[in-house]
Amino acid sequence: MKPSTALPLPPQPAILIDSHLDAAQERSLADDVLDGLTRPFKELPPKHFYDARGAELFDRICDLPEYYPTRAERSILEQSATELAEITGAVELVELGSGTAAKTRVLLDALQAAGTLVRYIPVDVTESMVRDCAAELTSEYPGLRVHGVIGDFERHLHHIPPSSGPRIVAFLGGTIGNFPPGSRRRVLREIARLLKPGDHLLMGTDLVKDPDVLEAAYDDAQGVTAEFNRNVLHVLNRELQANFDPEDFDHVALFDRENEWIEMRLRARREIHSHVGDLDLAVHFREGEELRTEISAKFTPARLEGDLASADLELVRWLTDADGQFALTLSRPTASL
Ligand code: SAH
Ligand code: AVI
C-alpha cells in the first residue's frame, strides 16, 4: 500500500457543500430559453434536463438494454481502475457532472485500496444529486472527505477547492459529447487549466458505430428516453411558468452521419401557441417543427486526440471495452512531460 502524498488538510467536517446556483442559475435557464426558443431553428442546451426527475430518468436510461455506454464504461473502469490508481497516485478525485457517482465507486475503491484516497469533489448542477451522493459516499468510505460543488461546470470551475495533492479530474459518461465542437474545445481547455503538473484528466467518450445501435440507444422501446427528452418542457413549465403540454411533442433521435453525433429533438404534433410566463414570451411551433434538445457526439481516436491536443493535453492511456464501443482516456498537461 502506497502512503498518501496528500498535504495535511485543515480540520474540517467529512462533508462540505458549496452551492453556486441561485438567481444566476435561474437567469441561465431564462437566457437559454429566450435565446433558444426565438431562433429560426429552436434549440435548448441539454443541462436543463436534469432536475430531480430528469436525473432519475437518466438513471433509468443507464439500466436500459439499448443504452450500452454506461455498461461499457463501467467494464473499462473495472478492468483498469487499479492501473489508473497506480499511474496517478491520486489523493483526490474531482468529478464533473457526477450524477449519482454510480461508476465512480469503482475508482474510489481502487484509490482506497492503493491507500492514497483522501477527498472526493463532485460537481453537478443538480443539488439533490450532490447532497445525496456526499451522504452516501461518506458512509460507504469511512474517513473520506467529500467537498460537493453544486454548480455549472461551464461557469463555476474556479470554485473547485484547491488541491491537496495529485488529482484525477474525471469527466465520465460521454458528457463532453453533449457540446458542439467549438464549445467542446473551449470546455476542455477550461478543464485542462484546472490541472497542475502531476494531475490527470480521465474522460469517457462514446465511439462512432453502427447507426442502428446508436439510434436504438437514444430511442428505447420502453420510452424512457422519450420521457427524459420531454422532461425539459416540465422544467420550463415549473421554473419559468410556461404552459407547454409535453404530450404535444414526439421524441426524435437521429444519427447525423456527417457530424457523427446523435441529435435528440422534440417535434410538435400539431400547431402550438405557448407562453413562457416569466419571460412574457409567446412561443409558436408549426406542426412538425422541431426543437433540438441535445447532441451527443460520437468519437474516433483521431477526433479525440485532436480535441485533447487543442487543450494542451497529452494522451497517457487509451482504454476501451471488449466490444470497442466506448473509450476512456487518461491524459495530462503537456507541460508536465
Ligand atoms: N457522470 C454520470 C452522469 C452523467 S449524466 C455518469 O457517467 O453516469 C450528466 C450529468 O451532468 C448530470 O448529473 C447533470 O446534472 C450534469 N450536468 C450536465 N450539464 C452540467 C453542467 N453544465 N454543469 C454541471 N453539471 C452538469
Ligand atoms: C449525459 N449524456 C452523456 C447522455 C448521452 O448519452 O448523451 C445523456 C443522454 N441522452 C439521452 N440518453 C442519454
mmCIF file of C-alpha atoms and ligand atoms in Angstrom:
data_model
loop_
_atom_site.group_PDB
_atom_site.id
_atom_site.type_symbol
_atom_site.label_atom_id
_atom_site.label_comp_id
_atom_site.label_asym_id
_atom_site.label_seq_id
_atom_site.Cartn_x
_atom_site.Cartn_y
_atom_site.Cartn_z
ATOM 1 C CA MET A 1 0.000 0.000 0.000
ATOM 2 C CA LYS A 2 1.456 3.392 -1.038
ATOM 3 C CA PRO A 3 1.430 6.038 1.681
ATOM 4 C CA SER A 4 -0.737 9.057 0.886
ATOM 5 C CA THR A 5 1.145 12.021 -0.642
ATOM 6 C CA ALA A 6 -1.566 14.448 0.468
ATOM 7 C CA LEU A 7 -0.656 17.692 2.188
ATOM 8 C CA PRO A 8 -2.484 17.798 5.514
ATOM 9 C CA LEU A 9 -5.909 19.395 5.080
ATOM 10 C CA PRO A 10 -7.058 21.719 7.866
ATOM 11 C CA PRO A 11 -9.555 20.062 10.219
ATOM 12 C CA GLN A 12 -12.987 20.111 8.613
ATOM 13 C CA PRO A 13 -16.183 18.079 8.665
ATOM 14 C CA ALA A 14 -16.453 14.982 6.437
ATOM 15 C CA ILE A 15 -18.946 16.782 4.201
ATOM 16 C CA LEU A 16 -18.732 20.328 2.865
ATOM 17 C CA ILE A 17 -21.177 21.536 0.227
ATOM 18 C CA ASP A 18 -20.907 24.824 -1.652
ATOM 19 C CA SER A 19 -23.752 26.000 -3.831
ATOM 20 C CA HIS A 20 -23.273 28.453 -6.663
ATOM 21 C CA LEU A 21 -26.725 28.040 -8.120
ATOM 22 C CA ASP A 22 -29.006 30.811 -7.035
ATOM 23 C CA ALA A 23 -30.626 33.566 -9.019
ATOM 24 C CA ALA A 24 -27.760 33.279 -11.514
ATOM 25 C CA GLN A 25 -28.760 29.729 -12.470
ATOM 26 C CA GLU A 26 -32.369 30.749 -12.947
ATOM 27 C CA ARG A 27 -31.076 33.533 -15.211
ATOM 28 C CA SER A 28 -29.131 30.996 -17.198
ATOM 29 C CA LEU A 29 -32.314 28.960 -17.861
ATOM 30 C CA ALA A 30 -34.229 32.136 -18.714
ATOM 31 C CA ASP A 31 -31.435 33.366 -21.026
ATOM 32 C CA ASP A 32 -31.163 29.971 -22.734
ATOM 33 C CA VAL A 33 -34.937 29.848 -23.281
ATOM 34 C CA LEU A 34 -35.109 33.416 -24.578
ATOM 35 C CA ASP A 35 -32.193 32.800 -26.902
ATOM 36 C CA GLY A 36 -33.019 29.224 -27.935
ATOM 37 C CA LEU A 37 -36.788 29.418 -28.451
ATOM 38 C CA THR A 38 -36.686 32.589 -30.552
ATOM 39 C CA ARG A 39 -34.203 31.234 -33.122
ATOM 40 C CA PRO A 40 -35.344 30.101 -36.570
ATOM 41 C CA PHE A 41 -34.208 26.563 -35.561
ATOM 42 C CA LYS A 42 -35.250 26.195 -31.939
ATOM 43 C CA GLU A 43 -32.713 24.745 -29.523
ATOM 44 C CA LEU A 44 -32.099 24.320 -25.778
ATOM 45 C CA PRO A 45 -28.888 23.170 -24.055
ATOM 46 C CA PRO A 46 -29.140 19.685 -22.504
ATOM 47 C CA LYS A 47 -28.091 20.703 -18.995
ATOM 48 C CA HIS A 48 -31.711 21.744 -18.311
ATOM 49 C CA PHE A 49 -32.909 18.110 -18.478
ATOM 50 C CA TYR A 50 -31.520 17.410 -15.050
ATOM 51 C CA ASP A 51 -33.955 18.435 -12.344
ATOM 52 C CA ALA A 52 -34.579 15.679 -9.762
ATOM 53 C CA ARG A 53 -36.983 13.865 -12.144
ATOM 54 C CA GLY A 54 -34.615 14.218 -15.096
ATOM 55 C CA ALA A 55 -31.767 12.820 -13.022
ATOM 56 C CA GLU A 56 -33.937 9.867 -12.010
ATOM 57 C CA LEU A 57 -34.933 9.253 -15.653
ATOM 58 C CA PHE A 58 -31.260 9.383 -16.671
ATOM 59 C CA ASP A 59 -30.511 6.723 -14.049
ATOM 60 C CA ARG A 60 -33.227 4.533 -15.592
ATOM 61 C CA ILE A 61 -31.716 5.116 -19.055
ATOM 62 C CA CYS A 62 -28.390 3.766 -17.763
ATOM 63 C CA ASP A 63 -30.064 0.408 -16.999
ATOM 64 C CA LEU A 64 -31.871 0.075 -20.358
ATOM 65 C CA PRO A 65 -30.852 -2.842 -22.588
ATOM 66 C CA GLU A 66 -30.318 -0.453 -25.553
ATOM 67 C CA TYR A 67 -28.170 2.092 -23.654
ATOM 68 C CA TYR A 68 -24.760 0.391 -23.760
ATOM 69 C CA PRO A 69 -22.453 3.364 -22.803
ATOM 70 C CA THR A 70 -22.850 3.028 -19.029
ATOM 71 C CA ARG A 71 -22.151 -0.725 -19.017
ATOM 72 C CA ALA A 72 -19.226 -0.334 -21.431
ATOM 73 C CA GLU A 73 -17.619 2.457 -19.408
ATOM 74 C CA ARG A 74 -18.119 0.530 -16.161
ATOM 75 C CA SER A 75 -16.407 -2.522 -17.646
ATOM 76 C CA ILE A 76 -13.397 -0.386 -18.668
ATOM 77 C CA LEU A 77 -13.200 1.078 -15.174
ATOM 78 C CA GLU A 78 -13.388 -2.392 -13.639
ATOM 79 C CA GLN A 79 -10.511 -3.581 -15.855
ATOM 80 C CA SER A 80 -8.315 -0.531 -15.384
ATOM 81 C CA ALA A 81 -9.019 1.168 -12.045
ATOM 82 C CA THR A 82 -6.036 -0.405 -10.287
ATOM 83 C CA GLU A 83 -3.675 0.690 -13.052
ATOM 84 C CA LEU A 84 -5.218 4.189 -13.068
ATOM 85 C CA ALA A 85 -4.698 4.462 -9.312
ATOM 86 C CA GLU A 86 -1.070 3.386 -9.714
ATOM 87 C CA ILE A 87 -0.288 5.776 -12.578
ATOM 88 C CA THR A 88 -1.927 8.790 -10.961
ATOM 89 C CA GLY A 89 -1.212 8.246 -7.236
ATOM 90 C CA ALA A 90 -4.286 10.444 -6.804
ATOM 91 C CA VAL A 91 -5.284 11.635 -3.347
ATOM 92 C CA GLU A 92 -8.293 13.479 -4.746
ATOM 93 C CA LEU A 93 -10.955 12.712 -7.292
ATOM 94 C CA VAL A 94 -12.802 15.688 -8.788
ATOM 95 C CA GLU A 95 -15.803 14.623 -10.860
ATOM 96 C CA LEU A 96 -17.592 16.919 -13.305
ATOM 97 C CA GLY A 97 -21.270 16.089 -13.901
ATOM 98 C CA SER A 98 -21.006 13.478 -11.146
ATOM 99 C CA GLY A 99 -24.703 12.494 -11.050
ATOM 100 C CA THR A 100 -25.222 9.549 -8.694
ATOM 101 C CA ALA A 101 -21.500 8.668 -8.908
ATOM 102 C CA ALA A 102 -22.508 5.053 -9.581
ATOM 103 C CA LYS A 103 -19.407 4.114 -11.645
ATOM 104 C CA THR A 104 -17.200 6.412 -9.582
ATOM 105 C CA ARG A 105 -17.198 3.864 -6.788
ATOM 106 C CA VAL A 106 -15.027 1.581 -8.924
ATOM 107 C CA LEU A 107 -12.351 4.305 -8.971
ATOM 108 C CA LEU A 108 -12.805 5.217 -5.318
ATOM 109 C CA ASP A 109 -12.351 1.531 -4.395
ATOM 110 C CA ALA A 110 -9.075 1.374 -6.328
ATOM 111 C CA LEU A 111 -7.747 4.636 -4.824
ATOM 112 C CA GLN A 112 -8.716 3.445 -1.375
ATOM 113 C CA ALA A 113 -7.009 0.087 -1.934
ATOM 114 C CA ALA A 114 -3.883 1.974 -3.061
ATOM 115 C CA GLY A 115 -4.009 3.877 0.236
ATOM 116 C CA THR A 116 -3.979 7.335 -1.372
ATOM 117 C CA LEU A 117 -7.632 8.441 -1.310
ATOM 118 C CA VAL A 118 -8.405 11.494 0.857
ATOM 119 C CA ARG A 119 -11.092 13.575 -0.801
ATOM 120 C CA TYR A 120 -13.847 13.376 -3.426
ATOM 121 C CA ILE A 121 -15.165 16.562 -5.066
ATOM 122 C CA PRO A 122 -18.411 16.016 -7.018
ATOM 123 C CA VAL A 123 -19.517 18.928 -9.229
ATOM 124 C CA ASP A 124 -23.069 18.885 -10.598
ATOM 125 C CA VAL A 125 -25.930 21.276 -11.419
ATOM 126 C CA THR A 126 -28.439 19.043 -9.654
ATOM 127 C CA GLU A 127 -28.389 19.908 -5.969
ATOM 128 C CA SER A 128 -30.091 16.730 -4.732
ATOM 129 C CA MET A 129 -27.513 14.573 -6.539
ATOM 130 C CA VAL A 130 -24.546 16.317 -4.909
ATOM 131 C CA ARG A 131 -26.094 16.206 -1.424
ATOM 132 C CA ASP A 132 -27.290 12.583 -1.640
ATOM 133 C CA CYS A 133 -24.043 11.315 -3.089
ATOM 134 C CA ALA A 134 -21.972 13.131 -0.406
ATOM 135 C CA ALA A 135 -24.047 11.491 2.334
ATOM 136 C CA GLU A 136 -23.869 8.031 0.743
ATOM 137 C CA LEU A 137 -20.135 8.106 -0.018
ATOM 138 C CA THR A 138 -19.031 9.333 3.411
ATOM 139 C CA SER A 139 -20.914 6.441 4.956
ATOM 140 C CA GLU A 140 -19.621 3.899 2.401
ATOM 141 C CA TYR A 141 -15.976 5.094 2.649
ATOM 142 C CA PRO A 142 -15.131 5.813 6.296
ATOM 143 C CA GLY A 143 -12.583 8.637 6.558
ATOM 144 C CA LEU A 144 -13.382 10.018 3.069
ATOM 145 C CA ARG A 145 -13.947 13.754 2.849
ATOM 146 C CA VAL A 146 -16.477 14.963 0.327
ATOM 147 C CA HIS A 147 -16.498 18.590 -0.808
ATOM 148 C CA GLY A 148 -19.524 18.913 -3.077
ATOM 149 C CA VAL A 149 -19.824 21.785 -5.523
ATOM 150 C CA ILE A 150 -23.362 22.500 -6.727
ATOM 151 C CA GLY A 151 -22.728 24.462 -9.873
ATOM 152 C CA ASP A 152 -22.316 24.636 -13.609
ATOM 153 C CA PHE A 153 -19.030 23.256 -14.921
ATOM 154 C CA GLU A 154 -19.212 25.787 -17.763
ATOM 155 C CA ARG A 155 -19.205 28.710 -15.321
ATOM 156 C CA HIS A 156 -18.052 27.640 -11.874
ATOM 157 C CA LEU A 157 -14.832 25.668 -12.306
ATOM 158 C CA HIS A 158 -12.962 28.390 -10.391
ATOM 159 C CA HIS A 159 -14.993 27.435 -7.294
ATOM 160 C CA ILE A 160 -13.420 23.969 -7.149
ATOM 161 C CA PRO A 161 -11.301 23.943 -3.973
ATOM 162 C CA PRO A 162 -7.504 23.969 -4.348
ATOM 163 C CA SER A 163 -5.857 20.576 -4.410
ATOM 164 C CA SER A 164 -4.018 18.951 -1.534
ATOM 165 C CA GLY A 165 -2.041 16.523 -3.743
ATOM 166 C CA PRO A 166 -2.207 14.708 -7.102
ATOM 167 C CA ARG A 167 -5.664 14.721 -8.589
ATOM 168 C CA ILE A 168 -7.770 12.875 -11.100
ATOM 169 C CA VAL A 169 -10.366 15.105 -12.736
ATOM 170 C CA ALA A 170 -12.993 12.676 -14.052
ATOM 171 C CA PHE A 171 -15.469 13.601 -16.750
ATOM 172 C CA LEU A 172 -17.351 10.371 -17.324
ATOM 173 C CA GLY A 173 -20.391 9.132 -19.190
ATOM 174 C CA GLY A 174 -19.629 10.839 -22.505
ATOM 175 C CA THR A 175 -20.969 14.179 -21.223
ATOM 176 C CA ILE A 176 -18.245 16.060 -23.160
ATOM 177 C CA GLY A 177 -20.074 14.827 -26.298
ATOM 178 C CA ASN A 178 -23.082 16.958 -25.346
ATOM 179 C CA PHE A 179 -21.200 20.065 -26.539
ATOM 180 C CA PRO A 180 -20.843 21.048 -30.194
ATOM 181 C CA PRO A 181 -17.228 21.007 -31.462
ATOM 182 C CA GLY A 182 -16.282 24.646 -30.710
ATOM 183 C CA SER A 183 -17.755 24.676 -27.197
ATOM 184 C CA ARG A 184 -16.302 21.223 -26.602
ATOM 185 C CA ARG A 185 -12.792 22.510 -27.169
ATOM 186 C CA ARG A 186 -13.472 25.588 -25.003
ATOM 187 C CA VAL A 187 -14.807 23.423 -22.137
ATOM 188 C CA LEU A 188 -11.850 21.042 -22.466
ATOM 189 C CA ARG A 189 -9.372 23.936 -22.376
ATOM 190 C CA GLU A 190 -11.020 25.292 -19.226
ATOM 191 C CA ILE A 191 -10.904 21.861 -17.587
ATOM 192 C CA ALA A 192 -7.257 21.460 -18.619
ATOM 193 C CA ARG A 193 -6.471 24.735 -16.816
ATOM 194 C CA LEU A 194 -7.582 23.066 -13.572
ATOM 195 C CA LEU A 195 -4.773 20.541 -13.900
ATOM 196 C CA LYS A 196 -1.431 21.072 -12.217
ATOM 197 C CA PRO A 197 1.684 19.065 -13.130
ATOM 198 C CA GLY A 198 1.065 15.556 -11.758
ATOM 199 C CA ASP A 199 -2.729 15.780 -12.213
ATOM 200 C CA HIS A 200 -4.667 13.751 -14.800
ATOM 201 C CA LEU A 201 -7.913 14.045 -16.748
ATOM 202 C CA LEU A 202 -9.949 10.831 -17.035
ATOM 203 C CA MET A 203 -12.591 11.284 -19.713
ATOM 204 C CA GLY A 204 -15.269 8.952 -21.087
ATOM 205 C CA THR A 205 -16.315 9.258 -24.738
ATOM 206 C CA ASP A 206 -18.710 7.189 -26.796
ATOM 207 C CA LEU A 207 -17.295 5.874 -30.101
ATOM 208 C CA VAL A 208 -18.673 6.007 -33.652
ATOM 209 C CA LYS A 209 -20.511 2.777 -34.516
ATOM 210 C CA ASP A 210 -23.439 1.263 -36.435
ATOM 211 C CA PRO A 211 -26.141 3.989 -36.675
ATOM 212 C CA ASP A 212 -28.875 1.444 -35.797
ATOM 213 C CA VAL A 213 -27.161 0.659 -32.487
ATOM 214 C CA LEU A 214 -26.721 4.374 -31.787
ATOM 215 C CA GLU A 215 -30.294 5.333 -32.629
ATOM 216 C CA ALA A 216 -31.724 2.479 -30.523
ATOM 217 C CA ALA A 217 -29.652 3.684 -27.556
ATOM 218 C CA TYR A 218 -31.446 7.059 -27.785
ATOM 219 C CA ASP A 219 -34.911 5.746 -28.674
ATOM 220 C CA ASP A 220 -35.542 2.807 -26.358
ATOM 221 C CA ALA A 221 -38.539 0.502 -26.625
ATOM 222 C CA GLN A 222 -39.868 1.417 -23.158
ATOM 223 C CA GLY A 223 -39.935 5.141 -23.977
ATOM 224 C CA VAL A 224 -37.759 6.194 -21.014
ATOM 225 C CA THR A 225 -35.531 8.373 -23.221
ATOM 226 C CA ALA A 226 -38.646 9.974 -24.737
ATOM 227 C CA GLU A 227 -39.824 10.892 -21.222
ATOM 228 C CA PHE A 228 -36.331 12.218 -20.378
ATOM 229 C CA ASN A 229 -36.452 14.360 -23.534
ATOM 230 C CA ARG A 230 -39.916 15.749 -22.745
ATOM 231 C CA ASN A 231 -38.812 16.460 -19.181
ATOM 232 C CA VAL A 232 -37.162 19.683 -20.317
ATOM 233 C CA LEU A 233 -40.665 21.041 -21.010
ATOM 234 C CA HIS A 234 -41.765 20.121 -17.466
ATOM 235 C CA VAL A 235 -38.722 22.092 -16.234
ATOM 236 C CA LEU A 236 -39.759 25.136 -18.307
ATOM 237 C CA ASN A 237 -43.345 24.898 -17.051
ATOM 238 C CA ARG A 238 -42.256 24.762 -13.418
ATOM 239 C CA GLU A 239 -39.272 27.114 -13.408
ATOM 240 C CA LEU A 240 -40.485 29.760 -15.856
ATOM 241 C CA GLN A 241 -44.280 29.423 -15.627
ATOM 242 C CA ALA A 242 -44.532 28.122 -19.201
ATOM 243 C CA ASN A 243 -47.621 26.253 -20.404
ATOM 244 C CA PHE A 244 -46.283 23.516 -22.707
ATOM 245 C CA ASP A 245 -48.112 20.202 -22.853
ATOM 246 C CA PRO A 246 -45.158 17.780 -23.201
ATOM 247 C CA GLU A 247 -47.548 15.252 -24.796
ATOM 248 C CA ASP A 248 -47.903 17.644 -27.754
ATOM 249 C CA PHE A 249 -44.359 16.620 -28.768
ATOM 250 C CA ASP A 250 -42.890 13.454 -30.289
ATOM 251 C CA HIS A 251 -39.441 12.263 -29.270
ATOM 252 C CA VAL A 252 -36.977 12.105 -32.188
ATOM 253 C CA ALA A 253 -33.447 10.614 -32.104
ATOM 254 C CA LEU A 254 -31.344 10.623 -35.279
ATOM 255 C CA PHE A 255 -27.697 9.869 -36.023
ATOM 256 C CA ASP A 256 -26.218 12.693 -38.107
ATOM 257 C CA ARG A 257 -23.639 10.806 -40.203
ATOM 258 C CA GLU A 258 -21.847 13.922 -41.365
ATOM 259 C CA ASN A 259 -21.269 15.370 -37.910
ATOM 260 C CA GLU A 260 -21.115 11.956 -36.249
ATOM 261 C CA TRP A 261 -23.467 12.898 -33.465
ATOM 262 C CA ILE A 262 -26.874 11.829 -32.201
ATOM 263 C CA GLU A 263 -29.461 14.577 -32.178
ATOM 264 C CA MET A 264 -32.462 14.457 -29.890
ATOM 265 C CA ARG A 265 -35.364 16.661 -30.836
ATOM 266 C CA LEU A 266 -38.948 17.301 -29.781
ATOM 267 C CA ARG A 267 -41.290 17.509 -32.789
ATOM 268 C CA ALA A 268 -44.613 19.360 -32.481
ATOM 269 C CA ARG A 269 -47.529 17.017 -33.224
ATOM 270 C CA ARG A 270 -49.738 19.998 -34.141
ATOM 271 C CA GLU A 271 -49.501 23.766 -34.354
ATOM 272 C CA ILE A 272 -48.813 25.092 -30.852
ATOM 273 C CA HIS A 273 -49.118 28.548 -29.332
ATOM 274 C CA SER A 274 -47.424 28.557 -25.917
ATOM 275 C CA HIS A 275 -46.415 31.185 -23.437
ATOM 276 C CA VAL A 276 -43.431 31.422 -21.103
ATOM 277 C CA GLY A 277 -44.925 33.426 -18.234
ATOM 278 C CA ASP A 278 -41.773 34.664 -16.502
ATOM 279 C CA LEU A 279 -40.377 35.984 -19.786
ATOM 280 C CA ASP A 280 -43.701 37.176 -21.142
ATOM 281 C CA LEU A 281 -42.657 35.313 -24.273
ATOM 282 C CA ALA A 282 -45.036 33.852 -26.862
ATOM 283 C CA VAL A 283 -43.628 30.705 -28.496
ATOM 284 C CA HIS A 284 -45.092 29.362 -31.719
ATOM 285 C CA PHE A 285 -44.441 25.888 -33.185
ATOM 286 C CA ARG A 286 -45.663 24.947 -36.660
ATOM 287 C CA GLU A 287 -46.989 21.382 -36.924
ATOM 288 C CA GLY A 288 -43.883 19.194 -37.391
ATOM 289 C CA GLU A 289 -41.479 21.922 -36.228
ATOM 290 C CA GLU A 290 -38.619 20.610 -34.119
ATOM 291 C CA LEU A 291 -36.778 21.796 -31.031
ATOM 292 C CA ARG A 292 -33.228 20.417 -30.731
ATOM 293 C CA THR A 293 -32.671 19.385 -27.115
ATOM 294 C CA GLU A 294 -29.349 17.507 -27.229
ATOM 295 C CA ILE A 295 -26.457 16.483 -29.394
ATOM 296 C CA SER A 296 -24.350 13.543 -28.266
ATOM 297 C CA ALA A 297 -21.125 13.391 -30.260
ATOM 298 C CA LYS A 298 -19.523 10.042 -31.052
ATOM 299 C CA PHE A 299 -15.757 9.955 -31.328
ATOM 300 C CA THR A 300 -12.965 8.429 -33.373
ATOM 301 C CA PRO A 301 -9.455 8.202 -31.879
ATOM 302 C CA ALA A 302 -8.301 10.975 -34.258
ATOM 303 C CA ARG A 303 -11.126 13.334 -33.253
ATOM 304 C CA LEU A 304 -10.415 12.766 -29.586
ATOM 305 C CA GLU A 305 -6.657 13.229 -29.886
ATOM 306 C CA GLY A 306 -7.278 16.475 -31.804
ATOM 307 C CA ASP A 307 -9.543 17.765 -29.032
ATOM 308 C CA LEU A 308 -7.059 16.786 -26.301
ATOM 309 C CA ALA A 309 -4.146 18.353 -28.189
ATOM 310 C CA SER A 310 -6.086 21.604 -28.617
ATOM 311 C CA ALA A 311 -6.349 21.754 -24.809
ATOM 312 C CA ASP A 312 -2.603 21.043 -24.432
ATOM 313 C CA LEU A 313 -3.325 17.581 -23.079
ATOM 314 C CA GLU A 314 -1.236 14.540 -23.888
ATOM 315 C CA LEU A 315 -2.695 11.042 -24.013
ATOM 316 C CA VAL A 316 -1.326 8.707 -21.344
ATOM 317 C CA ARG A 317 -3.718 5.735 -21.784
ATOM 318 C CA TRP A 318 -6.413 4.904 -24.332
ATOM 319 C CA LEU A 319 -8.726 2.261 -22.857
ATOM 320 C CA THR A 320 -11.745 0.573 -24.471
ATOM 321 C CA ASP A 321 -14.200 -2.181 -23.552
ATOM 322 C CA ALA A 322 -14.050 -5.662 -25.121
ATOM 323 C CA ASP A 323 -16.508 -4.668 -27.894
ATOM 324 C CA GLY A 324 -14.758 -1.371 -28.664
ATOM 325 C CA GLN A 325 -17.945 0.607 -28.002
ATOM 326 C CA PHE A 326 -16.674 3.247 -25.599
ATOM 327 C CA ALA A 327 -13.324 4.845 -24.738
ATOM 328 C CA LEU A 328 -11.819 6.078 -21.512
ATOM 329 C CA THR A 329 -8.772 8.296 -21.946
ATOM 330 C CA LEU A 330 -6.250 9.290 -19.328
ATOM 331 C CA SER A 331 -4.361 12.452 -20.263
ATOM 332 C CA ARG A 332 -2.116 15.004 -18.590
ATOM 333 C CA PRO A 333 -0.958 18.549 -19.264
ATOM 334 C CA THR A 334 1.686 18.539 -21.999
ATOM 335 C CA ALA A 335 3.811 20.870 -19.881
ATOM 336 C CA SER A 336 4.170 18.171 -17.208
ATOM 337 C CA LEU A 337 6.311 15.969 -19.529
HETATM 338 N N1 SAH B 1 -21.296 11.156 -14.827
HETATM 339 C C1 SAH B 1 -22.531 10.408 -14.667
HETATM 340 C C2 SAH B 1 -23.776 11.246 -15.027
HETATM 341 C C3 SAH B 1 -23.862 11.634 -16.486
HETATM 342 S S1 SAH B 1 -25.404 12.493 -16.802
HETATM 343 C C4 SAH B 1 -22.460 9.162 -15.497
HETATM 344 O O1 SAH B 1 -21.473 8.961 -16.185
HETATM 345 O O2 SAH B 1 -23.400 8.358 -15.445
HETATM 346 C C5 SAH B 1 -24.812 14.131 -16.922
HETATM 347 C C6 SAH B 1 -24.637 14.751 -15.549
HETATM 348 O O3 SAH B 1 -24.008 16.014 -15.728
HETATM 349 C C7 SAH B 1 -25.962 15.018 -14.825
HETATM 350 O O4 SAH B 1 -25.844 14.612 -13.490
HETATM 351 C C8 SAH B 1 -26.167 16.524 -14.957
HETATM 352 O O5 SAH B 1 -26.852 17.084 -13.867
HETATM 353 C C9 SAH B 1 -24.736 17.016 -15.052
HETATM 354 N N2 SAH B 1 -24.568 18.230 -15.849
HETATM 355 C C10 SAH B 1 -24.991 18.448 -17.111
HETATM 356 N N3 SAH B 1 -24.593 19.671 -17.538
HETATM 357 C C11 SAH B 1 -23.909 20.226 -16.491
HETATM 358 C C12 SAH B 1 -23.262 21.459 -16.302
HETATM 359 N N4 SAH B 1 -23.227 22.380 -17.275
HETATM 360 N N5 SAH B 1 -22.655 21.697 -15.119
HETATM 361 C C13 SAH B 1 -22.684 20.758 -14.119
HETATM 362 N N6 SAH B 1 -23.291 19.566 -14.241
HETATM 363 C C14 SAH B 1 -23.904 19.300 -15.411
HETATM 364 C C1 AVI B 2 -25.168 12.509 -20.174
HETATM 365 N N1 AVI B 2 -25.059 12.256 -21.599
HETATM 366 C C2 AVI B 2 -23.689 11.892 -21.955
HETATM 367 C C3 AVI B 2 -26.057 11.289 -22.098
HETATM 368 C C4 AVI B 2 -25.755 10.977 -23.587
HETATM 369 O O1 AVI B 2 -25.708 9.793 -23.912
HETATM 370 O O2 AVI B 2 -25.524 11.909 -24.370
HETATM 371 C C5 AVI B 2 -27.447 11.827 -21.944
HETATM 372 C C6 AVI B 2 -28.495 11.017 -22.635
HETATM 373 N N2 AVI B 2 -29.350 11.479 -23.503
HETATM 374 C C7 AVI B 2 -30.137 10.516 -23.896
HETATM 375 N N3 AVI B 2 -29.760 9.398 -23.313
HETATM 376 C C8 AVI B 2 -28.759 9.686 -22.504
#
